[in-house]
CSV table of N, CA and C in Angstrom, one decimal:
chain,number,residue,atom,x,y,z
A,18,UNK,N,53.9,182.1,195.5
A,18,UNK,CA,54.1,180.5,194.3
A,18,UNK,C,54.6,181.9,192.6
A,19,UNK,N,54.2,183.3,193.1
A,19,UNK,CA,54.5,184.3,192.1
A,19,UNK,C,55.6,184.0,191.8
A,20,UNK,N,56.7,184.1,192.8
A,20,UNK,CA,58.4,183.8,192.5
A,20,UNK,C,58.3,183.0,191.7
A,21,UNK,N,58.1,181.9,192.1
A,21,UNK,CA,58.0,180.3,191.3
A,21,UNK,C,57.8,180.2,190.1
A,22,UNK,N,56.6,181.0,189.4
A,22,UNK,CA,56.3,181.5,188.4
A,22,UNK,C,57.5,182.4,187.6
A,23,UNK,N,57.7,182.9,188.2
A,23,UNK,CA,58.4,184.0,187.4
A,23,UNK,C,60.0,183.0,187.3
A,24,UNK,N,60.2,182.3,188.3
A,24,UNK,CA,61.6,181.7,187.7
A,24,UNK,C,61.5,180.8,186.5
A,25,UNK,N,60.4,180.0,186.5
A,25,UNK,CA,59.8,178.9,185.1
A,25,UNK,C,59.9,179.7,183.9
A,26,UNK,N,59.3,181.5,184.2
A,26,UNK,CA,59.2,182.2,182.8
A,26,UNK,C,60.3,182.8,182.5
A,27,UNK,N,61.1,183.0,183.4
A,27,UNK,CA,62.4,184.2,183.2
A,27,UNK,C,63.9,183.4,183.0
A,28,UNK,N,63.8,182.1,183.3
A,28,UNK,CA,64.9,181.0,183.2
A,28,UNK,C,64.8,179.8,182.5
A,29,UNK,N,63.7,179.1,182.8
A,29,UNK,CA,63.3,178.0,182.3
A,29,UNK,C,63.0,177.8,180.8
A,30,UNK,N,62.0,179.0,180.9
A,30,UNK,CA,60.9,179.1,179.4
A,30,UNK,C,61.7,180.6,178.7
A,31,UNK,N,62.8,180.9,179.2
A,31,UNK,CA,62.9,182.3,178.4
A,31,UNK,C,63.4,182.1,177.0
A,32,UNK,N,63.7,182.7,176.3
A,32,UNK,CA,64.1,182.4,175.0
A,32,UNK,C,64.9,182.1,174.6
A,33,UNK,N,66.3,182.7,175.4
A,33,UNK,CA,67.9,182.3,175.2
A,33,UNK,C,67.6,180.8,175.9
A,34,UNK,N,67.3,180.0,176.7
A,34,UNK,CA,67.1,178.7,177.2
A,34,UNK,C,66.5,178.1,176.4
A,35,UNK,N,65.3,178.3,175.9
A,35,UNK,CA,64.8,177.4,174.6
A,35,UNK,C,65.6,177.1,173.6
A,36,UNK,N,66.0,178.1,173.0
A,36,UNK,CA,66.7,178.0,172.0
A,36,UNK,C,68.2,177.4,171.9
A,37,UNK,N,68.8,177.9,173.4
A,37,UNK,CA,70.3,177.0,173.5
A,37,UNK,C,70.0,176.0,174.5
A,38,UNK,N,69.2,175.4,174.5
A,38,UNK,CA,68.7,174.8,176.1
A,38,UNK,C,70.2,173.8,176.6
A,39,UNK,N,70.5,173.9,178.2
A,39,UNK,CA,70.7,173.1,178.6
A,39,UNK,C,70.7,171.8,178.3
A,40,UNK,N,71.4,171.1,179.1
A,40,UNK,CA,71.0,169.3,179.2
A,40,UNK,C,69.9,169.3,180.3
A,41,UNK,N,68.9,168.3,179.9
A,41,UNK,CA,67.8,168.0,180.8
A,41,UNK,C,68.4,167.6,182.2
A,42,UNK,N,69.4,167.1,182.0
A,42,UNK,CA,70.2,166.9,183.3
A,42,UNK,C,70.1,168.0,184.2
A,43,UNK,N,70.7,168.8,183.4
A,43,UNK,CA,71.0,169.8,184.3
A,43,UNK,C,69.9,170.9,185.3
A,44,UNK,N,69.0,171.1,183.6
A,44,UNK,CA,67.5,171.5,184.1
A,44,UNK,C,67.1,170.6,185.5
A,45,UNK,N,66.8,169.6,185.3
A,45,UNK,CA,66.9,168.7,186.2
A,45,UNK,C,67.1,168.8,187.5
A,46,UNK,N,68.6,168.9,187.9
A,46,UNK,CA,69.5,168.9,188.8
A,46,UNK,C,69.0,170.4,189.3
A,47,UNK,N,68.7,171.5,188.9
A,47,UNK,CA,68.4,173.0,189.0
A,47,UNK,C,67.6,173.0,189.9
A,48,UNK,N,66.2,172.3,188.8
A,48,UNK,CA,65.0,172.7,189.7
A,48,UNK,C,65.0,171.8,191.1
A,49,UNK,N,65.2,170.8,191.2
A,49,UNK,CA,65.1,170.2,192.3
A,49,UNK,C,66.1,170.9,193.2
A,50,UNK,N,66.7,171.4,193.0
A,50,UNK,CA,67.7,172.3,194.3
A,50,UNK,C,66.7,173.6,194.5
A,51,UNK,N,66.0,173.8,193.3
A,51,UNK,CA,65.0,175.4,193.6
A,51,UNK,C,64.0,175.0,194.5
A,52,UNK,N,63.3,173.3,194.1
A,52,UNK,CA,62.1,172.6,194.7
A,52,UNK,C,62.6,172.6,196.9
A,53,UNK,N,64.2,172.1,196.7
A,53,UNK,CA,64.6,171.6,198.2
A,53,UNK,C,64.6,173.0,198.6
A,54,UNK,N,65.1,174.2,198.3
A,54,UNK,CA,65.0,175.5,198.9
A,54,UNK,C,63.6,175.8,199.4
A,55,UNK,N,62.6,175.5,198.2
A,55,UNK,CA,61.4,176.5,198.4
A,55,UNK,C,60.6,175.7,199.9
A,56,UNK,N,60.9,174.3,199.9
A,56,UNK,CA,60.6,173.3,201.0
A,56,UNK,C,60.9,173.5,202.1
A,57,UNK,N,62.1,174.1,202.4
A,57,UNK,CA,62.7,174.7,203.3
A,57,UNK,C,62.1,175.9,204.0
A,58,UNK,N,61.4,176.6,203.3
A,58,UNK,CA,60.9,177.9,204.0
A,58,UNK,C,59.6,177.0,204.8
A,59,UNK,N,59.4,178.3,205.4
A,59,UNK,CA,57.9,178.0,206.3
A,59,UNK,C,57.1,178.6,205.6
A,60,UNK,N,55.9,177.5,205.7
A,60,UNK,CA,54.6,177.6,205.2
A,60,UNK,C,54.8,178.0,203.3
A,61,UNK,N,55.8,176.7,203.3
A,61,UNK,CA,55.6,176.7,201.7
A,61,UNK,C,54.2,176.5,201.0
A,62,UNK,N,54.2,176.5,199.7
A,62,UNK,CA,53.3,176.1,198.5
A,62,UNK,C,53.8,176.1,197.2
A,63,UNK,N,53.7,174.7,196.9
A,63,UNK,CA,54.4,174.8,195.6
A,63,UNK,C,53.5,175.0,194.5
A,64,UNK,N,54.2,175.6,193.4
A,64,UNK,CA,53.3,176.0,192.1
A,64,UNK,C,52.9,174.5,191.9
A,65,UNK,N,52.1,174.2,190.7
A,65,UNK,CA,51.9,172.9,190.2
A,65,UNK,C,52.2,172.5,188.6
A,66,UNK,N,52.3,173.9,188.2
A,66,UNK,CA,53.1,174.0,187.1
A,66,UNK,C,54.6,173.4,187.1
A,67,UNK,N,55.3,174.3,188.3
A,67,UNK,CA,56.7,174.0,188.5
A,67,UNK,C,56.7,172.3,188.8
A,68,UNK,N,55.9,171.7,189.6
A,68,UNK,CA,56.0,170.3,189.9
A,68,UNK,C,55.5,169.3,188.9
A,69,UNK,N,54.9,169.5,188.2
A,69,UNK,CA,54.5,169.0,186.7
A,69,UNK,C,55.7,168.8,186.0
A,70,UNK,N,56.6,170.0,186.2
A,70,UNK,CA,57.5,170.6,184.8
A,70,UNK,C,58.6,169.3,185.1
A,71,UNK,N,58.8,169.5,186.8
A,71,UNK,CA,59.8,168.9,186.8
A,71,UNK,C,60.1,167.3,187.4
A,72,UNK,N,58.4,166.8,187.6
A,72,UNK,CA,58.5,165.3,187.9
A,72,UNK,C,58.6,164.9,186.3
A,73,UNK,N,58.0,165.2,185.5
A,73,UNK,CA,58.2,165.2,184.0
A,73,UNK,C,59.3,164.9,183.6
A,74,UNK,N,60.5,166.0,183.5
A,74,UNK,CA,61.7,165.9,183.8
A,74,UNK,C,62.5,164.8,184.2
A,75,UNK,N,62.3,165.1,185.5
A,75,UNK,CA,63.0,164.1,186.1
A,75,UNK,C,62.8,162.6,186.2
A,76,UNK,N,61.3,162.5,185.5
A,76,UNK,CA,61.2,160.7,185.1
A,76,UNK,C,61.8,160.5,184.0
A,77,UNK,N,62.3,161.3,183.1
A,77,UNK,CA,63.3,160.8,181.8
A,77,UNK,C,64.4,160.9,181.6
A,78,UNK,N,64.9,161.5,182.9
A,78,UNK,CA,66.2,162.4,183.0
A,78,UNK,C,67.4,161.2,183.7
A,79,UNK,N,67.8,160.6,183.6
A,79,UNK,CA,69.1,160.2,184.3
A,79,UNK,C,69.7,161.1,185.1
A,80,UNK,N,70.1,161.2,186.6
A,80,UNK,CA,70.9,162.4,186.8
A,80,UNK,C,71.7,161.4,187.8
A,81,UNK,N,72.1,160.2,187.9
A,81,UNK,CA,72.7,159.4,188.8
A,81,UNK,C,73.8,158.8,187.9
A,82,UNK,N,73.6,158.5,186.7
A,82,UNK,CA,75.1,158.2,185.8
A,82,UNK,C,75.6,159.2,185.2
A,83,UNK,N,76.4,158.3,184.6
A,83,UNK,CA,77.5,159.8,183.6
A,83,UNK,C,76.4,160.1,182.8
A,84,UNK,N,76.9,161.2,182.3
A,84,UNK,CA,76.2,162.6,181.4
A,84,UNK,C,76.9,162.2,180.3
A,85,UNK,N,75.9,162.2,179.0
A,85,UNK,CA,76.3,162.1,177.4
A,85,UNK,C,75.3,162.7,176.9
A,86,UNK,N,76.0,162.8,175.4
A,86,UNK,CA,75.4,163.9,174.6
A,86,UNK,C,75.7,165.2,174.3
A,87,UNK,N,75.1,166.1,173.3
A,87,UNK,CA,75.3,167.5,172.9
A,87,UNK,C,75.0,168.2,174.0
A,88,UNK,N,75.0,169.4,174.4
A,88,UNK,CA,74.2,170.4,175.0
A,88,UNK,C,74.9,171.7,174.8
A,89,UNK,N,74.3,172.6,174.9
A,89,UNK,CA,74.7,174.1,175.1
A,89,UNK,C,75.2,174.5,176.7
A,90,UNK,N,76.1,175.4,176.6
A,90,UNK,CA,76.9,176.1,177.8
A,90,UNK,C,76.6,177.5,177.7
A,91,UNK,N,76.0,178.3,178.6
A,91,UNK,CA,75.9,179.8,178.0
A,91,UNK,C,76.8,180.1,179.6
A,92,UNK,N,77.6,181.2,178.7
A,92,UNK,CA,78.8,181.7,179.8
A,92,UNK,C,78.5,183.6,179.8
A,93,UNK,N,77.9,183.8,180.9
A,93,UNK,CA,77.9,185.4,180.9
A,93,UNK,C,79.0,186.6,181.1
A,94,UNK,N,79.5,187.0,180.4
A,94,UNK,CA,80.8,187.7,180.4
A,94,UNK,C,80.4,189.0,181.1
A,95,UNK,N,79.5,189.4,181.5
A,95,UNK,CA,79.0,190.9,182.1
A,95,UNK,C,78.1,190.3,183.5
A,96,UNK,N,77.8,191.1,184.4
A,96,UNK,CA,77.0,191.0,185.6
A,96,UNK,C,75.6,191.0,185.1
A,97,UNK,N,74.8,192.0,184.4
A,97,UNK,CA,74.0,192.2,183.4
A,97,UNK,C,73.7,190.7,182.7
A,98,UNK,N,74.6,190.1,182.1
A,98,UNK,CA,74.1,189.1,181.5
A,98,UNK,C,73.9,189.4,179.9
A,99,UNK,N,74.2,191.0,179.3
A,99,UNK,CA,74.2,190.9,178.1
A,99,UNK,C,74.7,190.4,177.3
A,100,UNK,N,76.1,190.4,177.7
A,100,UNK,CA,77.4,189.7,176.6
A,100,UNK,C,77.7,188.2,177.0
A,101,UNK,N,76.9,187.1,176.1
A,101,UNK,CA,77.5,185.8,176.1
A,101,UNK,C,78.1,185.5,175.6
A,102,UNK,N,78.1,183.9,175.9
A,102,UNK,CA,79.1,183.4,174.9
A,102,UNK,C,78.2,182.0,175.3
A,103,UNK,N,78.0,181.5,173.9
A,103,UNK,CA,76.9,179.5,173.9
A,103,UNK,C,77.9,179.0,173.2
A,104,UNK,N,78.7,178.0,174.3
A,104,UNK,CA,79.2,176.4,173.6
A,104,UNK,C,78.6,175.4,173.5
A,105,UNK,N,78.2,175.0,172.1
A,105,UNK,CA,77.6,173.6,172.2
A,105,UNK,C,79.0,172.5,172.6
A,106,UNK,N,78.7,171.8,173.6
A,106,UNK,CA,79.6,170.8,173.7
A,106,UNK,C,79.0,169.5,174.2
A,107,UNK,N,80.0,168.6,174.4
A,107,UNK,CA,80.0,167.1,174.7
A,107,UNK,C,79.6,167.1,176.3
A,108,UNK,N,78.6,166.7,176.7
A,108,UNK,CA,78.7,166.4,178.4
A,108,UNK,C,79.9,165.3,178.9
A,109,UNK,N,80.0,164.2,178.1
A,109,UNK,CA,81.1,163.5,178.8
A,109,UNK,C,82.3,164.0,178.6
A,110,UNK,N,83.3,163.7,179.6
A,110,UNK,CA,84.4,164.6,179.5
A,110,UNK,C,85.6,163.8,178.4
A,111,UNK,N,85.6,162.5,178.1
A,111,UNK,CA,85.7,162.2,176.8
A,111,UNK,C,85.1,161.4,176.2
A,112,UNK,N,84.8,161.9,174.6
A,112,UNK,CA,84.3,161.5,173.6
A,112,UNK,C,85.1,161.3,172.6
A,113,UNK,N,84.6,160.7,171.6
A,113,UNK,CA,85.5,160.2,170.3
A,113,UNK,C,86.8,160.0,170.4
A,114,UNK,N,87.6,159.6,171.4
A,114,UNK,CA,88.6,159.4,172.0
A,114,UNK,C,89.2,160.9,171.9
A,115,UNK,N,88.7,161.6,172.5
A,115,UNK,CA,89.3,163.2,172.5
A,115,UNK,C,88.9,163.8,173.9
A,116,UNK,N,89.7,164.8,174.3
A,116,UNK,CA,88.8,165.4,175.4
A,116,UNK,C,88.3,167.0,175.0
A,117,UNK,N,88.7,167.0,173.8
A,117,UNK,CA,88.5,168.6,173.0
A,117,UNK,C,87.4,169.0,172.8
A,118,UNK,N,86.3,168.2,173.2
A,118,UNK,CA,84.7,168.5,172.9
A,118,UNK,C,84.2,169.1,174.3
A,119,UNK,N,84.7,169.5,175.4
A,119,UNK,CA,84.4,170.1,176.5
A,119,UNK,C,85.1,171.5,177.2
A,120,UNK,N,84.5,172.2,177.7
A,120,UNK,CA,85.3,173.4,178.3
A,120,UNK,C,86.3,172.8,179.0
A,121,UNK,N,87.1,173.4,179.4
A,121,UNK,CA,88.2,172.9,180.7
A,121,UNK,C,87.9,174.3,181.5
A,122,UNK,N,88.1,173.8,183.0
A,122,UNK,CA,87.8,174.9,183.9
A,122,UNK,C,88.8,175.8,183.8
A,123,UNK,N,90.1,175.6,183.4
A,123,UNK,CA,91.4,176.3,183.2
A,123,UNK,C,91.0,177.5,182.0
A,124,UNK,N,90.3,176.8,181.2
A,124,UNK,CA,90.6,177.8,180.1
A,124,UNK,C,89.3,179.0,180.6
A,125,UNK,N,88.2,178.4,181.4
A,125,UNK,CA,87.3,179.8,181.9
A,125,UNK,C,88.0,180.5,182.7
A,126,UNK,N,88.8,180.1,183.5
A,126,UNK,CA,89.4,181.0,184.3
A,126,UNK,C,90.3,181.7,183.4
A,127,UNK,N,90.8,182.0,182.6
A,127,UNK,CA,91.8,182.2,181.7
A,127,UNK,C,91.2,183.2,181.2
A,128,UNK,N,89.8,182.7,180.9
A,128,UNK,CA,88.9,183.9,180.1
A,128,UNK,C,88.1,184.8,181.1
A,129,UNK,N,88.2,184.7,182.5
A,129,UNK,CA,87.8,186.2,183.1
A,129,UNK,C,88.9,186.8,183.5
A,130,UNK,N,89.8,186.1,183.7
A,130,UNK,CA,90.9,186.8,184.0
A,130,UNK,C,91.2,188.1,182.7
A,131,UNK,N,91.0,187.6,181.1
A,131,UNK,CA,91.3,188.4,180.4
A,131,UNK,C,90.2,189.7,180.3
A,132,UNK,N,89.0,189.2,180.2
A,132,UNK,CA,88.0,189.9,180.6
A,132,UNK,C,88.1,190.9,181.3
A,133,UNK,N,88.7,190.6,182.7
A,133,UNK,CA,88.6,191.6,183.6
A,133,UNK,C,89.8,192.4,183.3
A,134,UNK,N,90.9,192.0,182.6
A,134,UNK,CA,91.9,193.0,182.6
A,134,UNK,C,92.4,192.7,181.1
A,135,UNK,N,91.7,193.8,180.7
A,135,UNK,CA,91.6,194.0,179.2
A,135,UNK,C,93.0,194.4,178.5
């Protein structure tokens, strides 16, 4: 359970995450995946704080329908994650009559290429 508390502290409640919060949908799906992995281990115990936080977030978040609203996305440019780019973008692919409010996958790949080949 110590590891679960560390994940909550270093990822969910980290200063960067609280300042540039990803969408509730993303956090809810992340926690669902994390809890599913814990439950697949032998003799698992779930931390009460983790479960309470997840249940509260999942109850107020629509994870099955289309995403909408603005959120922050953080991209690490190095393995140590010291260099980050934070973008505020729309979650829906088309918004306000344009696709210009979301990050395109091809743009991410191109940025990766230039970062690796200066």
